[in-house]
Coordinates of N, CA and C in Angstrom, one line a residue:
M190 N 20.5 76.6 53.4 CA 21.6 77.0 52.5 C 22.2 78.4 52.8
K191 N 21.2 79.1 53.4 CA 21.5 80.8 53.7 C 22.7 80.4 54.7
K192 N 22.5 79.6 55.7 CA 23.5 79.6 56.8 C 24.8 79.2 56.4
L193 N 24.7 78.2 55.3 CA 26.0 77.7 54.6 C 26.6 78.9 53.8
L194 N 25.9 79.6 53.0 CA 26.6 80.8 52.3 C 27.3 81.6 53.2
I195 N 26.4 82.1 54.5 CA 26.9 82.9 55.5 C 28.2 82.4 56.1
F196 N 28.4 81.0 56.4 CA 29.6 80.4 56.9 C 30.8 80.6 55.9
L197 N 30.5 80.0 54.7 CA 31.5 80.4 53.6 C 32.2 81.7 53.4
Y198 N 31.5 82.7 53.6 CA 31.4 84.0 53.3 C 32.5 84.5 54.6
L199 N 32.2 84.1 55.8 CA 32.8 84.6 57.1 C 34.2 83.6 56.9
F200 N 34.2 82.5 56.4 CA 35.4 81.8 56.5 C 36.5 82.4 55.4
L201 N 35.9 82.8 54.2 CA 36.6 83.5 53.1 C 37.4 84.8 53.7
V202 N 36.4 85.4 54.2 CA 37.0 86.8 54.7 C 38.2 86.7 56.0
H203 N 38.0 85.7 56.9 CA 38.9 85.2 57.7 C 40.2 85.0 57.3
S204 N 40.1 83.9 56.2 CA 41.2 83.5 55.3 C 42.0 84.8 54.8
M205 N 41.4 85.6 54.2 CA 41.8 86.8 53.4 C 42.7 87.7 54.5
N206 N 41.8 87.8 55.5 CA 42.6 88.7 56.5 C 43.7 88.0 57.1
G207 N 43.7 86.8 57.3 CA 44.8 86.1 58.0 C 45.9 86.2 56.8
L208 N 45.6 85.9 55.5 CA 46.7 86.1 54.4 C 47.3 87.4 54.2
A209 N 46.6 88.6 54.6 CA 46.9 90.0 54.4 C 47.7 90.3 55.6
S210 N 47.4 89.4 56.7 CA 48.1 90.1 57.9 C 49.3 89.3 57.7
T211 N 49.7 88.1 57.3 CA 50.9 87.4 57.4 C 51.7 88.3 56.0
Q212 N 51.3 88.6 55.1 CA 51.8 89.3 53.8 C 52.4 90.6 54.3
K213 N 52.1 91.3 55.1 CA 52.8 92.4 56.0 C 53.9 92.1 56.5
Y214 N 54.4 91.2 57.0 CA 55.6 90.9 57.5 C 56.4 90.0 56.8
E215 N 57.9 90.1 57.1 CA 58.9 89.3 56.2 C 58.8 87.8 56.8
D216 N 59.1 87.0 56.0 CA 59.1 85.8 56.5 C 60.5 85.3 57.0
H217 N 60.8 85.0 58.0 CA 62.2 84.8 58.8 C 63.0 83.8 57.9
Q218 N 62.3 82.7 57.4 CA 63.2 81.8 56.5 C 63.8 82.3 55.2
V219 N 62.9 83.4 54.6 CA 63.5 83.9 53.5 C 64.5 84.8 53.9
I220 N 64.3 85.5 55.0 CA 65.6 86.4 55.4 C 66.9 85.5 55.8
K221 N 66.8 84.5 56.4 CA 67.8 83.6 56.5 C 68.5 83.0 55.4
K222 N 67.7 82.5 54.1 CA 68.1 82.2 52.9 C 69.0 83.4 52.3
Q223 N 68.4 84.8 52.2 CA 69.1 85.7 51.7 C 70.4 86.1 52.4
V224 N 70.5 85.9 53.6 CA 71.8 86.0 54.7 C 72.7 84.9 54.1
T225 N 72.4 83.8 54.3 CA 73.0 82.5 53.7 C 73.9 82.8 52.3
S226 N 72.9 83.2 51.5 CA 73.3 83.2 50.0 C 74.5 84.4 50.3
H227 N 74.2 85.3 50.9 CA 75.0 86.4 51.0 C 76.5 86.0 51.5
I228 N 76.5 85.4 52.6 CA 77.7 84.7 52.9 C 78.6 83.9 52.2
L229 N 77.6 82.8 51.4 CA 78.6 82.2 50.8 C 79.3 82.8 49.1
Q230 N 78.4 83.9 48.8 CA 79.1 84.8 48.0 C 80.3 85.4 48.5
Q231 N 80.2 86.1 49.5 CA 81.2 86.9 50.1 C 82.6 86.2 50.6
A232 N 82.2 84.8 51.0 CA 83.3 83.9 51.5 C 83.6 83.3 50.4
S233 N 83.7 83.5 49.2 CA 84.5 82.5 48.2 C 85.9 82.7 48.4
F234 N 86.5 83.9 48.7 CA 87.9 83.8 48.8 C 88.4 82.9 49.6
L235 N 87.7 82.3 50.5 CA 88.4 81.3 51.6 C 88.5 80.1 51.1
G236 N 87.6 79.7 49.9 CA 88.0 78.3 49.3 C 86.8 78.1 48.4
N237 N 87.0 76.9 47.8 CA 86.0 76.5 46.7 C 84.9 75.5 47.6
D238 N 85.3 75.2 49.0 CA 84.4 74.4 49.5 C 83.8 75.1 50.8
V239 N 83.0 75.8 50.9 CA 82.8 76.5 52.0 C 81.4 76.4 52.2
T240 N 81.0 76.2 53.7 CA 79.4 76.0 54.2 C 79.1 77.2 55.1
A241 N 77.9 77.5 54.9 CA 77.4 78.6 56.0 C 76.2 78.0 56.6
R242 N 76.0 78.4 57.8 CA 74.7 78.1 58.6 C 74.4 79.6 59.4
V243 N 73.2 80.2 59.4 CA 72.8 81.4 60.1 C 71.7 80.9 61.3
N244 N 72.0 81.5 62.3 CA 71.1 81.2 63.4 C 69.6 81.9 63.3
N245 N 68.6 81.3 63.8 CA 67.3 81.4 63.6 C 67.0 82.7 64.0
I246 N 65.9 83.6 63.7 CA 65.6 84.9 63.9 C 64.6 84.6 65.3
D247 N 64.6 85.6 66.2 CA 63.8 85.4 67.2 C 62.4 85.3 66.8
Q248 N 61.4 84.2 67.2 CA 60.1 84.2 66.6 C 59.2 85.3 67.1
R249 N 59.5 85.9 68.3 CA 58.7 87.1 68.5 C 58.9 88.3 67.6
L250 N 60.0 88.6 66.9 CA 60.0 89.6 65.8 C 59.2 89.7 65.1
R251 N 58.6 90.6 64.8 CA 57.5 90.7 63.5 C 58.0 92.0 62.7
L252 N 58.7 91.6 61.5 CA 59.5 92.6 60.8 C 58.6 93.0 59.6
K253 N 58.3 94.3 59.4 CA 57.6 94.8 58.2 C 58.0 94.6 57.0
K254 N 57.1 94.3 56.1 CA 57.7 93.7 54.8 C 58.6 95.0 54.2
C255 N 59.6 94.6 53.7 CA 60.5 95.6 53.2 C 60.2 95.8 51.8
T256 N 60.1 96.9 50.9 CA 59.6 97.4 49.8 C 60.9 97.5 49.0
A257 N 62.3 97.6 49.8 CA 63.7 97.6 49.2 C 64.5 96.5 49.2
P258 N 65.2 96.1 48.6 CA 66.0 95.0 48.9 C 66.8 95.2 50.3
L259 N 67.0 94.1 50.8 CA 67.5 94.2 52.2 C 69.0 94.3 51.9
Q260 N 69.5 95.2 53.0 CA 70.9 95.5 53.2 C 71.5 94.4 54.0
I261 N 72.5 93.9 53.6 CA 73.3 92.7 54.4 C 74.9 93.1 54.5
K262 N 75.1 93.4 55.7 CA 76.7 93.8 56.0 C 77.2 93.0 56.8
T263 N 78.6 92.7 57.0 CA 79.3 92.1 57.9 C 79.8 93.2 59.0
T264 N 79.5 93.1 60.2 CA 80.0 94.0 61.2 C 81.6 94.2 61.2
G265 N 82.2 93.1 61.0 CA 83.9 93.0 61.0 C 84.4 93.7 59.4
N266 N 85.7 93.4 59.5 CA 86.3 94.1 58.4 C 85.9 93.0 57.3
E267 N 86.0 91.6 57.3 CA 85.8 90.9 56.3 C 85.2 89.5 56.8
L268 N 84.4 88.8 56.1 CA 84.1 87.2 56.6 C 85.2 86.7 57.1
K269 N 85.2 85.8 58.0 CA 85.9 85.0 58.5 C 85.8 83.4 58.8
P270 N 86.5 82.3 58.6 CA 86.1 81.0 59.2 C 85.6 81.2 60.8
G271 N 84.4 80.4 60.8 CA 84.0 80.5 62.3 C 82.8 81.4 62.4
R272 N 82.7 82.2 63.4 CA 81.4 82.9 64.0 C 81.8 84.2 63.2
N273 N 80.3 84.7 62.8 CA 80.2 86.1 62.2 C 79.1 86.8 62.5
T274 N 79.4 88.1 62.7 CA 77.9 89.0 62.9 C 77.5 89.5 61.7
L275 N 76.2 89.6 61.4 CA 76.1 90.2 60.0 C 74.9 91.4 60.6
N276 N 74.9 92.5 59.8 CA 73.7 93.5 60.3 C 72.7 93.1 58.9
V277 N 71.5 93.0 59.2 CA 70.4 92.9 58.1 C 69.6 94.0 58.4
S278 N 69.3 95.0 57.5 CA 68.4 96.2 57.6 C 67.6 96.5 56.5
C279 N 66.4 97.0 56.6 CA 65.6 97.4 55.6 C 65.3 99.1 55.7
L280 N 65.6 99.6 54.3 CA 65.7 100.9 54.2 C 64.4 101.5 53.6
S281 N 63.3 101.0 53.9 CA 62.2 101.3 53.4 C 61.3 102.5 54.3
D282 N 60.0 102.6 54.0 CA 59.2 103.7 54.6 C 59.3 103.2 56.4
T283 N 59.0 101.7 56.5 CA 59.2 101.4 57.8 C 60.4 100.6 57.9
P284 N 61.6 101.5 58.3 CA 62.9 100.9 58.6 C 63.0 100.0 59.8
W285 N 63.9 98.9 59.7 CA 64.2 98.0 60.8 C 65.4 97.5 60.6
R286 N 66.0 97.1 61.6 CA 67.5 96.5 61.6 C 67.7 95.3 62.6
I287 N 68.1 94.3 62.2 CA 68.5 93.1 63.0 C 70.0 92.5 62.9
F288 N 70.4 91.9 63.8 CA 71.8 91.4 63.7 C 71.6 89.8 64.0
L289 N 72.3 89.2 62.9 CA 72.2 87.6 62.9 C 73.6 87.0 63.0
T290 N 73.8 86.0 63.5 CA 75.2 85.4 63.6 C 75.2 84.1 62.5
G291 N 76.1 84.2 61.7 CA 76.5 83.4 60.8 C 77.5 82.4 60.9
H292 N 77.6 81.1 60.8 CA 78.9 80.2 61.1 C 79.4 79.7 59.7
I293 N 80.8 80.0 59.6 CA 81.2 79.5 58.5 C 82.4 78.5 58.6
E294 N 82.2 77.4 57.9 CA 83.1 76.1 58.0 C 83.8 76.1 56.3
V295 N 85.1 76.0 56.7 CA 86.0 75.8 55.3 C 86.5 74.4 55.4
F296 N 86.4 73.9 54.1 CA 87.2 72.6 54.0 C 88.0 72.7 52.7
K297 N 89.3 71.7 53.1 CA 90.4 71.9 52.4 C 91.0 70.7 52.0
D298 N 91.5 70.0 50.9 CA 92.4 69.0 50.7 C 93.8 69.3 51.4
I299 N 94.2 68.9 52.5 CA 95.4 69.0 53.1 C 96.2 67.9 53.4
Y300 N 97.5 67.8 53.4 CA 98.4 66.8 53.7 C 98.3 66.4 55.1
V301 N 98.2 64.8 55.3 CA 98.1 64.4 56.7 C 99.1 63.2 56.6
A302 N 99.4 62.7 57.7 CA 100.6 61.5 57.8 C 99.5 60.3 57.3
K303 N 100.4 59.6 56.3 CA 99.9 58.4 55.8 C 100.1 57.2 56.6
K304 N 100.9 57.1 57.4 CA 101.4 56.3 58.6 C 101.7 57.0 59.8
L305 N 102.1 56.2 61.0 CA 102.6 56.7 62.1 C 104.0 56.9 61.8
L306 N 104.3 58.3 62.3 CA 105.9 58.8 62.1 C 106.6 59.2 63.4
R307 N 107.4 58.5 63.9 CA 107.9 58.4 65.1 C 109.0 59.8 65.3
K308 N 109.2 60.1 66.5 CA 110.2 61.3 66.7 C 111.6 61.0 66.1
G309 N 112.1 61.8 65.2 CA 113.3 61.9 64.5 C 113.2 61.3 63.4
A310 N 112.1 60.8 62.8 CA 112.2 60.3 61.3 C 112.1 61.6 60.3
V311 N 112.6 61.2 59.3 CA 112.5 62.4 58.2 C 111.5 62.1 57.1
V312 N 110.5 63.1 57.0 CA 109.3 63.1 56.1 C 110.0 62.8 54.8
T313 N 109.2 61.7 54.1 CA 109.4 61.5 52.5 C 108.2 61.6 51.9
S314 N 108.2 61.6 50.7 CA 106.8 62.0 49.9 C 106.0 60.8 50.1
S315 N 106.3 59.6 50.2 CA 105.3 58.5 50.6 C 104.8 58.3 51.8
D316 N 105.1 59.3 52.9 CA 104.6 59.4 54.1 C 103.4 60.4 54.4
L317 N 103.1 61.1 53.1 CA 102.0 62.1 52.7 C 100.9 61.2 51.9
T318 N 99.5 61.9 52.5 CA 98.3 61.5 51.5 C 97.8 62.8 51.8
L319 N 96.7 63.3 50.9 CA 95.6 64.3 50.9 C 94.3 63.7 51.5
K320 N 94.0 64.6 52.7 CA 92.5 64.4 53.1 C 91.6 65.6 53.1
K321 N 90.5 65.6 53.0 CA 89.6 66.5 52.9 C 89.4 66.9 54.7
T322 N 89.8 68.0 55.1 CA 89.7 68.3 56.3 C 89.1 69.8 56.6
N323 N 88.3 69.9 57.8 CA 87.7 70.9 58.2 C 88.7 71.8 58.7
I324 N 89.3 73.0 58.2 CA 90.1 73.8 58.7 C 89.6 75.0 59.3
T325 N 88.6 75.3 59.5 CA 87.9 76.4 60.3 C 88.5 77.0 61.4
S326 N 88.8 76.0 62.5 CA 89.4 76.4 63.7 C 90.8 76.1 63.7
L327 N 91.7 75.8 62.6 CA 93.1 75.5 62.7 C 94.0 76.8 62.6
H328 N 93.3 78.0 62.2 CA 94.2 79.2 62.1 C 95.5 79.1 61.6
K329 N 95.5 78.3 60.6 CA 96.7 78.2 59.8 C 97.9 77.5 60.5
R330 N 97.8 76.9 61.4 CA 98.8 76.3 62.2 C 99.5 75.1 61.2
Y331 N 98.7 74.4 60.5 CA 98.9 73.6 59.5 C 99.9 73.7 58.3
L332 N 100.7 72.9 58.0 CA 101.7 73.1 56.7 C 100.7 72.7 55.5
S333 N 100.6 73.4 54.6 CA 99.8 72.9 53.3 C 100.6 72.7 52.2
N334 N 101.7 73.1 52.2 CA 102.8 73.5 51.2 C 103.7 71.7 51.3
R335 N 103.5 71.2 50.2 CA 104.2 69.8 50.1 C 105.7 69.9 50.6
T336 N 106.5 71.0 49.7 CA 107.7 71.1 49.8 C 108.4 71.5 51.3
S337 N 107.2 72.1 52.0 CA 107.5 72.6 53.3 C 107.5 71.7 54.3
I338 N 107.1 70.1 54.0 CA 106.9 69.2 54.8 C 107.7 68.0 54.6
I339 N 108.2 67.7 53.1 CA 109.0 66.7 52.8 C 110.6 67.2 53.2
N340 N 111.4 66.1 53.8 CA 112.6 66.2 54.3 C 112.9 66.9 55.5
Q341 N 111.5 67.2 56.3 CA 111.6 67.7 57.5 C 111.8 66.7 58.4
S342 N 112.1 67.0 59.7 CA 112.5 66.0 60.8 C 111.3 66.2 61.9
V343 N 110.8 64.8 62.3 CA 109.6 64.7 63.1 C 110.2 65.1 64.5
K344 N 109.6 66.1 64.9 CA 109.8 66.5 66.3 C 109.2 65.7 67.4
R345 N 107.7 65.8 67.2 CA 106.9 64.7 68.0 C 106.4 63.8 67.1
T346 N 106.1 62.4 67.7 CA 105.6 61.5 67.2 C 104.0 61.8 66.5
I347 N 103.7 61.6 65.3 CA 102.6 62.1 64.5 C 101.8 60.8 64.1
A348 N 100.7 60.6 64.7 CA 100.0 59.6 64.4 C 99.3 59.6 62.8
K349 N 98.8 58.7 62.5 CA 98.5 58.3 61.4 C 97.0 59.3 61.1
G350 N 97.1 60.0 60.1 CA 95.9 60.8 59.8 C 96.2 62.2 60.3
S351 N 96.9 62.5 61.0 CA 97.3 63.5 61.6 C 97.8 64.8 60.8
L352 N 97.8 65.9 61.1 CA 98.2 67.0 60.3 C 99.5 67.2 60.5
F353 N 100.3 67.9 59.4 CA 101.6 68.2 60.0 C 101.6 69.7 60.0
T354 N 102.3 70.1 61.1 CA 102.3 71.5 62.0 C 103.7 72.1 62.2
T355 N 104.0 73.2 62.7 CA 105.1 73.5 63.0 C 105.6 73.1 64.3
N356 N 104.5 72.6 65.2 CA 104.5 72.1 66.4 C 105.5 70.6 66.3
N357 N 104.9 69.7 65.0 CA 105.5 68.6 65.3 C 106.5 68.3 64.1
L358 N 106.9 69.1 63.3 CA 108.2 69.1 62.4 C 109.1 70.4 62.7
T359 N 110.3 69.9 62.6 CA 111.2 70.8 62.3 C 112.3 70.5 61.1
D360 N 113.4 71.6 61.2 CA 114.3 71.5 60.2 C 115.1 70.1 60.3
Q361 N 115.6 69.5 59.3 CA 116.2 68.1 59.5 C 117.7 68.5 60.1
L362 N 118.4 68.1 60.7 CA 119.7 68.1 61.3 C 120.4 67.5 60.1
L363 N 121.2 68.2 59.6 CA 122.3 67.6 58.6 C 123.6 67.6 59.5
I364 N 123.9 68.3 60.5 CA 125.1 68.2 61.3 C 125.0 68.1 62.7
K365 N 125.4 67.3 63.3 CA 125.4 67.3 64.9 C 126.4 67.4 65.6
K366 N 126.6 68.0 66.8 CA 127.4 68.5 67.6 C 128.5 67.1 67.7
G367 N 129.8 67.7 67.6 CA 130.8 66.7 67.7 C 131.5 66.1 66.3
D368 N 130.4 66.0 65.2 CA 130.7 65.3 63.9 C 131.9 66.2 63.2
L369 N 132.7 65.3 62.6 CA 133.9 65.6 61.8 C 133.3 66.3 60.5
I370 N 133.9 67.4 60.1 CA 133.1 68.1 59.1 C 134.5 68.7 58.0
N371 N 133.9 69.3 57.0 CA 134.8 70.0 56.1 C 134.5 71.5 56.1
I372 N 135.8 72.1 56.4 CA 135.3 73.8 56.5 C 135.9 74.2 55.2
I373 N 135.0 75.0 54.4 CA 135.6 75.6 53.2 C 135.4 77.0 53.7
A374 N 136.4 77.7 53.4 CA 136.7 79.1 53.6 C 137.0 79.8 52.4
S375 N 136.4 80.7 52.1 CA 136.6 81.5 50.8 C 136.3 82.9 50.8
N376 N 137.2 83.8 50.2 CA 137.2 85.1 49.9 C 138.0 85.8 48.5
R377 N 137.0 86.4 47.9 CA 137.6 86.9 46.7 C 138.5 86.0 45.8
G378 N 137.7 85.0 45.3 CA 138.4 83.9 44.4 C 139.2 82.8 44.8
F379 N 139.7 82.7 46.1 CA 140.4 81.8 46.6 C 139.6 80.9 47.7
V380 N 139.9 79.3 47.8 CA 139.2 78.7 48.8 C 140.1 77.8 49.3
I381 N 139.7 77.8 50.6 CA 140.9 76.8 51.3 C 139.7 75.7 52.3
N382 N 140.1 74.5 52.1 CA 139.4 73.3 52.7 C 140.2 73.0 53.7
M383 N 139.4 72.7 54.9 CA 140.2 72.3 56.1 C 139.4 71.2 56.7
K384 N 139.8 70.6 57.8 CA 139.0 69.8 58.7 C 138.6 70.3 59.8
G385 N 137.4 70.1 60.3 CA 137.0 70.7 61.6 C 136.0 70.0 62.2
T386 N 135.7 70.4 63.5 CA 134.6 69.6 64.4 C 133.4 70.9 64.6
A387 N 132.1 70.1 64.5 CA 131.1 71.0 64.8 C 130.7 71.1 66.0
L388 N 130.5 72.1 66.6 CA 130.5 72.5 68.1 C 128.7 72.9 68.3
A389 N 127.8 72.4 67.5 CA 126.7 72.7 67.5 C 126.0 71.9 66.2
N390 N 124.7 71.6 66.8 CA 123.8 71.0 65.8 C 123.4 72.1 64.4
G391 N 123.2 71.6 63.6 CA 122.8 72.6 62.4 C 122.1 71.9 61.2
S392 N 121.2 72.6 60.8 CA 120.2 72.3 59.6 C 120.7 73.1 58.7
E393 N 120.5 72.9 57.2 CA 120.6 73.4 56.3 C 120.3 75.0 56.1
G394 N 121.4 75.8 55.7 CA 121.3 77.2 55.6 C 121.4 78.0 57.0
Q395 N 121.6 77.1 58.2 CA 121.7 77.5 59.6 C 123.3 77.9 59.6
R396 N 123.4 78.9 60.5 CA 125.1 79.0 60.9 C 125.1 78.5 62.3
I397 N 126.4 78.0 62.1 CA 126.9 77.3 63.6 C 128.2 77.4 63.8
T398 N 128.9 77.3 65.0 CA 130.1 77.5 65.2 C 131.0 75.9 65.2
V399 N 131.8 76.3 64.9 CA 132.7 75.0 64.3 C 134.4 75.2 64.7
K400 N 135.2 74.3 65.1 CA 136.6 74.6 65.4 C 137.4 74.0 64.3
N401 N 138.4 74.6 63.8 CA 139.5 74.3 62.9 C 140.1 73.1 63.5
S402 N 140.3 71.9 63.1 CA 141.2 70.8 64.0 C 142.9 71.0 64.0
R403 N 143.5 71.8 62.9 CA 144.5 72.2 62.8 C 145.2 73.4 63.6
T404 N 144.5 74.6 63.5 CA 144.8 75.7 64.2 C 143.9 76.1 65.6
K405 N 143.0 74.9 65.8 CA 142.0 75.1 66.8 C 141.1 76.5 67.1
R406 N 141.3 77.1 65.9 CA 140.4 78.4 65.9 C 139.0 78.3 65.6
I407 N 138.3 78.8 66.4 CA 136.7 78.6 66.5 C 136.0 79.8 65.5
V408 N 135.3 79.4 64.8 CA 134.6 80.3 63.8 C 133.2 79.9 63.3
Q409 N 132.5 80.7 62.6 CA 131.0 80.5 62.6 C 130.9 80.5 61.0
G410 N 130.1 79.6 60.8 CA 130.0 79.2 59.2 C 128.4 78.8 58.8
T411 N 128.0 78.5 57.8 CA 126.8 78.2 57.2 C 126.7 76.6 56.9
V412 N 125.7 75.9 57.2 CA 125.8 74.5 56.8 C 125.2 74.5 55.7
T413 N 126.1 73.7 54.6 CA 125.5 73.5 53.3 C 125.0 71.9 52.9
D414 N 125.6 71.0 53.6 CA 125.3 69.6 53.4 C 125.5 68.8 54.8
K415 N 125.5 67.5 54.5 CA 125.7 66.5 55.6 C 127.3 66.9 56.3
A416 N 128.1 67.3 55.4 CA 129.5 67.5 56.1 C 130.1 68.7 55.7
T417 N 129.3 69.8 55.5 CA 130.4 70.9 54.8 C 129.7 72.3 55.5
V418 N 130.6 72.9 56.2 CA 130.3 74.2 56.5 C 131.2 75.2 56.0
R419 N 130.3 76.3 55.2 CA 131.0 77.3 54.5 C 131.3 78.5 55.4
V420 N 132.6 79.2 55.3 CA 132.9 80.3 56.3 C 133.5 81.5 55.4
Q421 N 132.9 82.4 55.5 CA 133.6 83.7 54.7 C 134.6 84.4 55.4
I422 N 135.8 84.5 55.0 CA 137.3 85.3 55.5 C 137.4 86.4 54.7

């Protein structure tokens, strides 16, 4: 019985010492959770659907228990999609500091091609569909505004489900080089309507060179529709 009591005493002392020892140091997982929470709070400006992942802390690091709240700061100007470095520090009687890497992923519903769109096609509203997409590494090369996609001309064939970008869309050509057009010349209240020929391709709002069919004079004007170029004289 005496031996049993001694054994229980030693076991309890050892367990208490072990517990006291572990309580002197920060739990790495707790630190990770705090950093993850900080990232999600600070990165809310990136969108409503943001995920964060923090790399593991080196297991060899024994960080003294911090009696003050941990200080967490971003080393850059602000958090951004992708890789971020965070400064985690303790400002208590036994200060310490570590750097952790946090990865942010941003998801957003953006427009993609509902079907295959071949080069030269003009995008209509029926060609668009929304799809939840990871935009972390897209660097805003995609077009997210519906009005900036519709009525654009396909510059490169777009596969079904692919994003609309400035690389695969261009302004729709309203006038092509050689087209017969109307030249409307105006100045201070009077308007002259003449026939002419387009000497270059042109999209809406673009300035192109045209030639008056009667006088053969070459002037520059602004494309307003499929058959009209306005000239200020």
